[in-house]
Short mmCIF file of C-alpha atoms in Angstrom, two decimals:
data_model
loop_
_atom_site.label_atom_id
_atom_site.label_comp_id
_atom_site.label_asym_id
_atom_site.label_seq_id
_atom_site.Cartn_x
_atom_site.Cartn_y
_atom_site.Cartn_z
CA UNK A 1 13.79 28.99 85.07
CA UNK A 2 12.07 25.62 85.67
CA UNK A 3 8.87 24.85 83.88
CA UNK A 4 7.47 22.62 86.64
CA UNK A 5 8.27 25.38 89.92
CA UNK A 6 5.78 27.74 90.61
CA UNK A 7 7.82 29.64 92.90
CA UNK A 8 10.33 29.82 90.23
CA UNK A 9 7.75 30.64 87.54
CA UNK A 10 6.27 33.35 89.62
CA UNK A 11 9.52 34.86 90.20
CA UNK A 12 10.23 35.37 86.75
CA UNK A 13 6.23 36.92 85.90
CA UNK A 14 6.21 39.31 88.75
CA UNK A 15 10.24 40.46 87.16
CA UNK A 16 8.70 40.99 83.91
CA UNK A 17 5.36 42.81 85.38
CA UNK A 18 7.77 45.40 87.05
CA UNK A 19 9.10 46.04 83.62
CA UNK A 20 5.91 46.52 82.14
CA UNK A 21 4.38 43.56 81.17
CA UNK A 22 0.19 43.10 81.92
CA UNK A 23 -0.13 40.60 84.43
CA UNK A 24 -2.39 38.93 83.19
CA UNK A 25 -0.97 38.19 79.91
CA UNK A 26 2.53 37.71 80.93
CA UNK A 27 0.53 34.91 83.13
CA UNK A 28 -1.41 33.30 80.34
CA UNK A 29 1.83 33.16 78.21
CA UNK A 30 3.84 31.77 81.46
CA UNK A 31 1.02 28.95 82.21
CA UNK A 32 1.08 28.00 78.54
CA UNK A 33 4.73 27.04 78.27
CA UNK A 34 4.98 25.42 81.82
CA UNK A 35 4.32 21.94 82.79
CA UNK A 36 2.22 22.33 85.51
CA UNK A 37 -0.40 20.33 86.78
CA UNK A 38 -3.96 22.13 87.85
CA UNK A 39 -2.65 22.43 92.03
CA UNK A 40 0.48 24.39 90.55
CA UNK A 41 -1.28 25.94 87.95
CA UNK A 42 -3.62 27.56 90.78
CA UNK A 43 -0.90 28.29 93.55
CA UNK A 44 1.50 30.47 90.31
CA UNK A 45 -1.41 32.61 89.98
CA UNK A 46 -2.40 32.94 93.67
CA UNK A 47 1.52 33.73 94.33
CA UNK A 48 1.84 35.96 90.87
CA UNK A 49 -1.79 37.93 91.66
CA UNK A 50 -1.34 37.63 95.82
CA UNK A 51 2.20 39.26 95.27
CA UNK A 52 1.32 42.45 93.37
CA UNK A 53 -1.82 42.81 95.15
CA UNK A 54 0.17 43.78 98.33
CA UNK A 55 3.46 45.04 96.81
CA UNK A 56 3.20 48.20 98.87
CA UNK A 57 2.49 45.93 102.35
CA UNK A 58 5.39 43.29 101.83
CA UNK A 59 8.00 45.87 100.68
CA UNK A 60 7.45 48.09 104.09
CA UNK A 61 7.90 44.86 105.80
CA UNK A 62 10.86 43.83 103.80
CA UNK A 63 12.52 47.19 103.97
CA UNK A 64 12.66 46.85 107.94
CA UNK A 65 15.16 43.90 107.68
CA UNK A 66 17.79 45.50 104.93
CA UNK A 67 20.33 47.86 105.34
CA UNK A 68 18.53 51.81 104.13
CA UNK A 69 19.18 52.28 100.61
CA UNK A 70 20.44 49.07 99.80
CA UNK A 71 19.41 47.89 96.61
CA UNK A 72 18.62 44.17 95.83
CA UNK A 73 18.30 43.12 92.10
CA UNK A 74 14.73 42.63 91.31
CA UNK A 75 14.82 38.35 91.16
CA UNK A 76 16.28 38.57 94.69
CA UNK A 77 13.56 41.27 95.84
CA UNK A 78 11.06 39.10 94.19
CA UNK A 79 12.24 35.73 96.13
CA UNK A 80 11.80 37.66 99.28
CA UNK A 81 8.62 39.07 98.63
CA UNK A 82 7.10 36.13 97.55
CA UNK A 83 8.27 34.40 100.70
CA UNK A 84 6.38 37.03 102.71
CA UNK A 85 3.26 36.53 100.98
CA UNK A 86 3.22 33.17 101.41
CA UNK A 87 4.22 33.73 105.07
CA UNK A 88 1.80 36.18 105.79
CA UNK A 89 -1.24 35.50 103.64
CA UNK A 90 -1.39 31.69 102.53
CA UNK A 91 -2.15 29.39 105.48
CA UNK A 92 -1.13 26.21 103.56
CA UNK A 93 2.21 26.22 103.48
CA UNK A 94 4.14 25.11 105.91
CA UNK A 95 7.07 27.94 106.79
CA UNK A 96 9.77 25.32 106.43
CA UNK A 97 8.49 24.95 102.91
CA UNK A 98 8.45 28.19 102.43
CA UNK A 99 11.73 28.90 103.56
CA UNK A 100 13.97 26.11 101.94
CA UNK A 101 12.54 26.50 98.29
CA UNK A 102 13.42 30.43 98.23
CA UNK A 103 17.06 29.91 99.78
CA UNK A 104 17.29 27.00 97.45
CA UNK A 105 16.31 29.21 94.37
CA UNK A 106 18.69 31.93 95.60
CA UNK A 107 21.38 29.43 95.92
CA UNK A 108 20.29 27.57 92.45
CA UNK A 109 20.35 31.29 90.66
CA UNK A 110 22.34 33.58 92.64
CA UNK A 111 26.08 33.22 94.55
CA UNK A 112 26.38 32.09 97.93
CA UNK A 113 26.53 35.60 98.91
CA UNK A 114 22.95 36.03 98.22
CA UNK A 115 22.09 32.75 99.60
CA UNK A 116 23.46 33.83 102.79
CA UNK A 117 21.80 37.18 102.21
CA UNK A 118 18.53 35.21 101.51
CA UNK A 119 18.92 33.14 104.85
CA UNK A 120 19.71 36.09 107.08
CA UNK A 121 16.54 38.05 105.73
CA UNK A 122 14.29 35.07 106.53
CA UNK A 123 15.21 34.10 109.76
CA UNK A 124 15.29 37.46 110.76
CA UNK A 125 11.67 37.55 110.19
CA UNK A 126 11.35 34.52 111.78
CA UNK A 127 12.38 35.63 114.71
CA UNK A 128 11.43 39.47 115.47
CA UNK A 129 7.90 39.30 113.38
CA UNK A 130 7.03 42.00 110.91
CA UNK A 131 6.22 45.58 112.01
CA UNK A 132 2.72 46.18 113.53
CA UNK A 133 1.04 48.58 110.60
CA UNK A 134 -1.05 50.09 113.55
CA UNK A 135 2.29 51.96 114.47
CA UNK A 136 2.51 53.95 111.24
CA UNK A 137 1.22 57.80 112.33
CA UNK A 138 0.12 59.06 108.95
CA UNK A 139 -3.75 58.03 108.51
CA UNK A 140 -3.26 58.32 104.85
CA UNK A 141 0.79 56.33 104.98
CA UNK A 142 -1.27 54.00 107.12
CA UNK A 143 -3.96 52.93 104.74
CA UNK A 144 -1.68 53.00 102.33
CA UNK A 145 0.61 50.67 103.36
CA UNK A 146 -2.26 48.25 104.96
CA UNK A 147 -4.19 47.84 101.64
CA UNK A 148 -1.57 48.49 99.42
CA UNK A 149 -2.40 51.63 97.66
CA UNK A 150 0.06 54.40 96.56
CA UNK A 151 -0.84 57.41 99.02
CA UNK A 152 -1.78 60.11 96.05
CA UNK A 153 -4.99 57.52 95.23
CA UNK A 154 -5.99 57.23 98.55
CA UNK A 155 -5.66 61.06 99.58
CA UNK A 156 -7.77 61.35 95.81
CA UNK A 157 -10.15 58.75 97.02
CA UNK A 158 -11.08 60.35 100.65
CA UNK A 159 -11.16 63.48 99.05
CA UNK A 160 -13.83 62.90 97.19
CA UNK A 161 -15.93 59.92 98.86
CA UNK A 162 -14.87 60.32 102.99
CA UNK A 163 -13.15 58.18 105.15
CA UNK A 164 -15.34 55.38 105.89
CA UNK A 165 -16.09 54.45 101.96
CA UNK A 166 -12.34 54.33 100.85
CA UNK A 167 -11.30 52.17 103.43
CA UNK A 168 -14.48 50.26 102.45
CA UNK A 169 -13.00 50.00 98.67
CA UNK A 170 -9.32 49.19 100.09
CA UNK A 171 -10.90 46.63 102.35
CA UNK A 172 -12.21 44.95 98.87
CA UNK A 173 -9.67 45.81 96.12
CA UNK A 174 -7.38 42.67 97.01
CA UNK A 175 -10.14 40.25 97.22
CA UNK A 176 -10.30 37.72 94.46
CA UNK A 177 -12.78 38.60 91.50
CA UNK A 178 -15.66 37.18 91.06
CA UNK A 179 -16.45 35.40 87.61
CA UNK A 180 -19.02 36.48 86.14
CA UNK A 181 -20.17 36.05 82.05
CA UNK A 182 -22.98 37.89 79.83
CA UNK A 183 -25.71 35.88 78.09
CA UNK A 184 -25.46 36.62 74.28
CA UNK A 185 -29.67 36.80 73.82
CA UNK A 186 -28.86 37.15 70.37
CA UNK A 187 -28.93 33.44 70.25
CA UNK A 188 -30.30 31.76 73.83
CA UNK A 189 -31.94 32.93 76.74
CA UNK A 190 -30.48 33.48 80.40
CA UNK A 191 -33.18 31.09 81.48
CA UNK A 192 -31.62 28.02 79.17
CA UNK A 193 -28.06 29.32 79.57
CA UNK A 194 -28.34 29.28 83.30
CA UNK A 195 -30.03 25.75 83.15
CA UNK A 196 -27.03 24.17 80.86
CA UNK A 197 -24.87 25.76 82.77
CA UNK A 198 -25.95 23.98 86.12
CA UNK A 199 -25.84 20.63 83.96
CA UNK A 200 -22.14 20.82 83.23
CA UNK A 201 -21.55 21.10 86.62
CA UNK A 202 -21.19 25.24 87.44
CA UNK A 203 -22.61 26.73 90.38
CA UNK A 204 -24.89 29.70 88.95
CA UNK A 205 -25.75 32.75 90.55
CA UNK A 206 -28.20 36.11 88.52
CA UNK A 207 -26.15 39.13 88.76
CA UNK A 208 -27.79 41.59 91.34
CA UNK A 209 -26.75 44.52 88.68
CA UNK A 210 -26.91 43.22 85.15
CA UNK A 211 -30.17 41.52 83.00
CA UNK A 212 -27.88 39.47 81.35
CA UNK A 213 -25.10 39.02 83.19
CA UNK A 214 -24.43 35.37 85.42
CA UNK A 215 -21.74 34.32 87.86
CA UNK A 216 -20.01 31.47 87.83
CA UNK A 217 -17.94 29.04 90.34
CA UNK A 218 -16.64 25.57 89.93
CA UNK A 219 -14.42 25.75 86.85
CA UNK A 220 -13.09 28.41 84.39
CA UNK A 221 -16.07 29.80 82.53
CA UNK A 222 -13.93 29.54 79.36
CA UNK A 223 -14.21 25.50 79.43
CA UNK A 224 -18.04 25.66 79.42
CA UNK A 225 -19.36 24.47 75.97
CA UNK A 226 -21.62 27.64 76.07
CA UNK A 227 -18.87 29.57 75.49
CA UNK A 228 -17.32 27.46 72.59
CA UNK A 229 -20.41 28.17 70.96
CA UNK A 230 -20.94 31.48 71.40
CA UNK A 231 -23.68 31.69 73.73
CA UNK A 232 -21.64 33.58 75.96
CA UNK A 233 -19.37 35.71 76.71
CA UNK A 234 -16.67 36.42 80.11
CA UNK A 235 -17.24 40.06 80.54
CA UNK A 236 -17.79 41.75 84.18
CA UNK A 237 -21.19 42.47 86.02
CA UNK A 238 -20.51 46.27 86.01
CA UNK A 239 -18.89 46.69 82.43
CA UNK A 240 -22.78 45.46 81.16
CA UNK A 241 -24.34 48.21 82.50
CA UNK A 242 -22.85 51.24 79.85
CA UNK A 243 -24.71 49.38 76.98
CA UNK A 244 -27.99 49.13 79.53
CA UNK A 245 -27.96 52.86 79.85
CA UNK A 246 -28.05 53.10 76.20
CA UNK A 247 -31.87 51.96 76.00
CA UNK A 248 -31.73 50.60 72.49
CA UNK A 249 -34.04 49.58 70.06
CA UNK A 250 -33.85 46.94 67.46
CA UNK A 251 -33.21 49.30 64.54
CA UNK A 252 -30.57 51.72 65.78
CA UNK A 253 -27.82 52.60 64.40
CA UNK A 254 -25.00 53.35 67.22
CA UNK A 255 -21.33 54.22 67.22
CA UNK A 256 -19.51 52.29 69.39
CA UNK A 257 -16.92 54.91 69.79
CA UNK A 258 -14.00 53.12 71.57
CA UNK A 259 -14.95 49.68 71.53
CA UNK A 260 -12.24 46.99 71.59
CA UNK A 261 -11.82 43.95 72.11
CA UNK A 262 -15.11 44.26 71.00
CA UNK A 263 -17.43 42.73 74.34
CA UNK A 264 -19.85 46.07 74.83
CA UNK A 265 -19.71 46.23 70.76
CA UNK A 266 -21.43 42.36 70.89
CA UNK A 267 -23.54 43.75 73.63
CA UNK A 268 -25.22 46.08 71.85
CA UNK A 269 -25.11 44.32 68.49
CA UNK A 270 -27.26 41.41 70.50
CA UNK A 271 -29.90 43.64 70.83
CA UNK A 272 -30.50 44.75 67.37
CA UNK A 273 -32.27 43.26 64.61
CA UNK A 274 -30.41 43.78 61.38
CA UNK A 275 -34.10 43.17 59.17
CA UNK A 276 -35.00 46.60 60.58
CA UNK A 277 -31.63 47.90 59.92
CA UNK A 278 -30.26 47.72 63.40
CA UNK A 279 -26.02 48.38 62.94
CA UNK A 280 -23.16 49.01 65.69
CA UNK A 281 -20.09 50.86 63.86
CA UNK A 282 -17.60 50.16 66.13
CA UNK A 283 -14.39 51.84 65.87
CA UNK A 284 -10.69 51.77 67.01
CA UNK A 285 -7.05 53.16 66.59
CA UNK A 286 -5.20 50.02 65.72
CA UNK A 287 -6.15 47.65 62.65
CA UNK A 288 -5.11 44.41 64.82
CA UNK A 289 -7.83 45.44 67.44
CA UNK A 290 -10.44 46.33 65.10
CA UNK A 291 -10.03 42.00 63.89
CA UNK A 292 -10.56 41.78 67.58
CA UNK A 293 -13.57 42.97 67.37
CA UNK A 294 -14.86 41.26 64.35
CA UNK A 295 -13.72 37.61 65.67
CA UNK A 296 -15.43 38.55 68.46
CA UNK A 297 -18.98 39.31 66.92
CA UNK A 298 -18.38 36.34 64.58
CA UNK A 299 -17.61 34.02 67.65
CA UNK A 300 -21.04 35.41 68.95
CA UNK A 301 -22.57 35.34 65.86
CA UNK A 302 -23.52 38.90 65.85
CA UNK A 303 -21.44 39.98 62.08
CA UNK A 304 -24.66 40.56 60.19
CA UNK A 305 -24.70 43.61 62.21
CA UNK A 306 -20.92 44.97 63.30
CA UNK A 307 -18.98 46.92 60.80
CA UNK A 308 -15.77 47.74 62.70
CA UNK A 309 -13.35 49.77 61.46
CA UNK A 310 -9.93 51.68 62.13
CA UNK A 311 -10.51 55.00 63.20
CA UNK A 312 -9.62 57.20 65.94
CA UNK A 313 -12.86 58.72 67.74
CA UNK A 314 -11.53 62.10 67.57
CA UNK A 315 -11.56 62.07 63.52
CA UNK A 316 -15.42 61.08 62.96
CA UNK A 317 -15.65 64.00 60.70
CA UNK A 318 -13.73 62.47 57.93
CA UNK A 319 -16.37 59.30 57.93
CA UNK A 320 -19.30 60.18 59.25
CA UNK A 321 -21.84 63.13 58.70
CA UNK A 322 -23.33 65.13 61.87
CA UNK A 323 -26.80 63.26 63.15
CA UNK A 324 -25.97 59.73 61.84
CA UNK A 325 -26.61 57.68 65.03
CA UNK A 326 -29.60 57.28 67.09
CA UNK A 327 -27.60 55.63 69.75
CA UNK A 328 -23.75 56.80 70.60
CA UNK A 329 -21.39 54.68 72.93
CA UNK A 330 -17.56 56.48 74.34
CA UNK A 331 -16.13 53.65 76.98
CA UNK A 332 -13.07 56.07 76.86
CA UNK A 333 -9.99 55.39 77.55
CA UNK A 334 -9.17 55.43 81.45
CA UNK A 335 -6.71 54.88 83.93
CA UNK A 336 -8.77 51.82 84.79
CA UNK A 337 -8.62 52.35 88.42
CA UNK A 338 -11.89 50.09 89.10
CA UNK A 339 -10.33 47.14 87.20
CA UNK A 340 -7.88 47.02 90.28
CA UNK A 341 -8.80 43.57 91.89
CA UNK A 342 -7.98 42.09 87.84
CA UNK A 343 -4.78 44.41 86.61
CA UNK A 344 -3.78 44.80 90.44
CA UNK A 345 -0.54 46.38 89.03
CA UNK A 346 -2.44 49.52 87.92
CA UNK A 347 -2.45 50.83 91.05
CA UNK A 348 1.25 51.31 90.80
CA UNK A 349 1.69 52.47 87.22
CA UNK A 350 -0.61 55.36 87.37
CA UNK A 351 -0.04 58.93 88.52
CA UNK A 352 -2.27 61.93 88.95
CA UNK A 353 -0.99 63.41 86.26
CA UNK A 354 -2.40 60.29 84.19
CA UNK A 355 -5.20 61.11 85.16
CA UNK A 356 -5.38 64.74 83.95
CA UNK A 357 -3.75 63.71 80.41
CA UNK A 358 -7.26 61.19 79.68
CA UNK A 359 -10.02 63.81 81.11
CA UNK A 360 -8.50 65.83 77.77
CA UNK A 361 -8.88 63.25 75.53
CA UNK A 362 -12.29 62.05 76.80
CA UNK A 363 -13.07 65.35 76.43
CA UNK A 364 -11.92 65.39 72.83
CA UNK A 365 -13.64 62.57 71.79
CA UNK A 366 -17.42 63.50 73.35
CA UNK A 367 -17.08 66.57 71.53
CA UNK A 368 -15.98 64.93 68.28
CA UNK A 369 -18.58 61.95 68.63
CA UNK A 370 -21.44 64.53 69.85
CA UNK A 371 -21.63 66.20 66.60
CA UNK A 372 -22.84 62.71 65.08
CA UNK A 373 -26.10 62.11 66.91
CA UNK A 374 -30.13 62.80 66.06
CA UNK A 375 -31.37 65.26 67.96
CA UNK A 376 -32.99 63.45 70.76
CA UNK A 377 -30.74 60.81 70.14
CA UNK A 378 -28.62 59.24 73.12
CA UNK A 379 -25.40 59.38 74.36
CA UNK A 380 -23.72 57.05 76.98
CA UNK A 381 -20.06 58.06 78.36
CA UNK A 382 -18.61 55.66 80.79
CA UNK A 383 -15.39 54.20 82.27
CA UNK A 384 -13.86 51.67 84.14
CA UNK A 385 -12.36 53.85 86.68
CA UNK A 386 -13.75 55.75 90.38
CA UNK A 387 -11.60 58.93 89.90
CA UNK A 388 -13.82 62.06 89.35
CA UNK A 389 -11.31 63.67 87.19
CA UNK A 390 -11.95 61.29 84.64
CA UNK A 391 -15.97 60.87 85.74
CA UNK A 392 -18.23 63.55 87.39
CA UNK A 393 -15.72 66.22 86.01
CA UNK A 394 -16.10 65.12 82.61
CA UNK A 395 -19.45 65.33 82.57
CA UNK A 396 -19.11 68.78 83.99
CA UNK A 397 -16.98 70.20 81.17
CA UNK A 398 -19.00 68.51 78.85
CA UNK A 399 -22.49 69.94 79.39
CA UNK A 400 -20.94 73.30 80.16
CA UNK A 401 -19.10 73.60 76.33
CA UNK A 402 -22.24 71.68 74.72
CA UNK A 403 -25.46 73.46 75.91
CA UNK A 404 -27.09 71.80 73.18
CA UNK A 405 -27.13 68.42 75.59
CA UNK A 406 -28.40 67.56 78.35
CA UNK A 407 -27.75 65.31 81.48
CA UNK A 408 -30.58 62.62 81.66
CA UNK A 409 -30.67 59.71 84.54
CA UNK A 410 -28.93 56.18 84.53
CA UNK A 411 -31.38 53.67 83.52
CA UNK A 412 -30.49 50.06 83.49
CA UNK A 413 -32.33 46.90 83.39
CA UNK A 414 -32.51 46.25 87.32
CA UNK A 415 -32.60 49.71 88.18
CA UNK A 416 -28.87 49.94 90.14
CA UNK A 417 -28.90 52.28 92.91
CA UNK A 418 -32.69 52.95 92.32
CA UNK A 419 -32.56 55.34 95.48
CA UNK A 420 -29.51 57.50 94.50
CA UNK A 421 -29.73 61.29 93.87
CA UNK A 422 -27.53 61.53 91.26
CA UNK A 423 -28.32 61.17 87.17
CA UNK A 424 -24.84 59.76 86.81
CA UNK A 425 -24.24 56.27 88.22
CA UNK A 426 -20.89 55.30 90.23
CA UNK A 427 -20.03 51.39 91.19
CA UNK A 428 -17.79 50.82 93.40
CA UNK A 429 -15.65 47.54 94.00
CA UNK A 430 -17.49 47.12 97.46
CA UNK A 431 -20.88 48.03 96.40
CA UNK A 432 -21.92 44.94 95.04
CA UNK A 433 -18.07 43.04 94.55
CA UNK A 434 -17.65 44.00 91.18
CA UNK A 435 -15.62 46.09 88.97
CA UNK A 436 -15.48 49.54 89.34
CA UNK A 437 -17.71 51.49 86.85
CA UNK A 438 -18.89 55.62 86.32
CA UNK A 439 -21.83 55.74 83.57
CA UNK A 440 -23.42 58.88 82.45
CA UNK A 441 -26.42 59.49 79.96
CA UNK A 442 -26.85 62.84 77.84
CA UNK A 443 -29.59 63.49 75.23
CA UNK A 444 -28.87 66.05 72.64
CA UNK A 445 -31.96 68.80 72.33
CA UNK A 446 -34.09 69.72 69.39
#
């Protein structure tokens, strides 16, 4: 594969997404050996993201101009599909562009069979259009295929929040992210960060749900010098909100439970003071995570008060005596259905049977990790998905095996959903364009 063609480049990325890699990282690693300048740099990702995001959408089109049950290798599938997208979502391009680069990489990487193959399948669509989606008689096959969504998640999703809010979500899940970063106030305010921020050129914006939390346009927030030095962090509006909920005080001592890479472990850790003995144990499974974490509260300069360590969250009894923590954090492990407009592929990977398999060990771990709190102490459980197997039904379980908790309402710094009836809080991708988010609070009794 070329290192200066995007097309080419993005052929090979969304080939080695379908075989497992994350797209985002197989994206990072692809930028970092190419050769391509910033316009090329910008159009891979569009193509790589734009592609996946509408997998379901371009391969019902596709599938209407080849033989039933023909199989295409997956670099000749890609070609096409990319093609499409360009064809059908990006208005830059011009189609003739469009065209002769992917029969020229079919012809540069394939026989002439597939060229021809290649040529036929274009011009067909050239010429008859793609199908009209409004056609398709299944509500649920319709949505599906219009927003790109396997059918099982959107039957799940209308099931349990109505018509008119999924298609709401599915309207917003293939919209770009916004960027968005978290003050550290450990070491500067939002009021100076914001200011320096608007001197080196970004366009800044307060986060309508987070007290810390900023968002950013005009250049990766990862080039700002604030981030070099620590002063802040890239980390999502929504995903601020589980440490929020927490209500901490400087000298706590709180169990991260599940904490890498480490950004709700720094969270927290910025708001204790280590003179009154303020400490965030953050744990998890793998050694080369738990350095994660620590180069992340050393970046942030937060290490005076992190001890991270390797331990799975099920297993506190072999460190930690029952009542140790005022504070207790579980960001559980999820099927991370929120994080869809970032990791579009999960969408595709996941299965409702995924789904199941986490509720047990989330349940696992709040009943290990509940064990290890003060009596009136606090403890947050939240995760990054909008599937009530893995949320509301949690919490359900939960309280109903542990009567010596109870459920206590969702505070956070600008009072989210002030008017909502629930003590649990949901976020939705479309309810204020962020990540999808489920916190819950519980306080254990006397």
């Amino acid at each position: 594969m070329t290192k200066d063609n995007p097309r080419a480049l993005a052929v090979e990325s969304l080939t080695r997404v379908a075989n497992g890699a994350y797209s985002n990282l197989q994206l990072d690693k692809m930028i970092a050996k190419s050769d391509l300048n910033d316009a090329d740099r910008r159009l891979l990702t569009n193509l790589v993201y734009g592609t996946i995001q509408h997998r379901l959408t371009l391969d019902y089109y596709l599938r209407s101009f080849v033989k039933p049950g023909e199989r295409l290798e997956p670099w000749v599938e890609n070609t096409l599909l990319i093609a499409l997208y360009q064809l059908l979502y990006l208005d830059r391009i011009p189609k003739r562009a469009i065209f002769n680069e992917a029969i020229q990489f079919a012809k540069d990487n394939g026989h002439e069979g597939i060229r021809r193959f290649v040529t036929g399948i274009l011009h067909a669509i050239d010429r008859q259009g793609v199908p009209d989606l409004n056609q398709i008689s299944d509500p649920l096959k319709r949505l599906s295929v219009t927003y790109s969504m396997p059918t099982w998640l959107v039957t799940r999703l209308t099931d349990q929040l109505g018509a008119e809010k999924t298609q709401s979500i599915l309207a917003t899940i293939n919209q770009p992210a916004a960027q968005s970063v978290r003050v550290n106030t450990a070491v500067t305010t939002k009021t100076e960060a914001k200011a320096e921020l608007e001197m080196a050129g970004f366009t800044v914006t307060e986060s309508e749900v987070s007290g810390e939390g900023l968002r950013l346009d005009g250049q990766p927030a990862s080039r700002s010098e604030l981030f070099n030095q620590g002063q802040m962090t890239i980390q999502d509006e929504s995903a601020m909100l589980p440490v929020e909920a927490l209500q901490l005080q400087p000298g706590d001592q709180v169990l991260d439970a599940c904490a890498a890479p480490g950004g709700k472990t720094t969270q927290i850790a910025a708001a204790l003071d280590p003179e009154k003995g303020g400490q965030v144990t953050a744990l998890d499974l793998h050694e080369k995570k738990v350095k994660l974490i620590a180069k992340n509260a050393a970046r942030l300069q937060v290490a005076d008060r992190v001890n991270a360590m390797a331990l799975d969250a099920r297993k506190v009894d072999s460190e930690f005596s029952d009542a140790t923590f005022d504070k207790i954090l579980v960001d559980a492990p999820c099927s991370g259905i929120g994080l869809i407009r970032r990791k579009p592929e999960i969408r595709y990977d996941k299965t409702p049977q995924d789904s199941e398999h986490l509720q047990t060990i989330q349940l696992a771990i709040l009943d290990a990790v509940s064990r290890k709190l003060k009596p009136q102490g606090t403890l947050v459980y939240s995760t990054c998905t909008i599937l009530a197997t893995e949320n509301d039904d949690v919490v359900a379980q939960f309280l109903a095996t542990h009567p010596n908790f109870e459920s206590v309402r969702v505070t956070t710094t600008k009072n989210v959903k002030a008017d909502r009836e629930t003590a649990t809080l949901s976020i939705y991708p479309d309810d204020f364009d962020t990540d999808g988010f489920f916190v819950s609070a519980f306080r254990r009794k006397n």
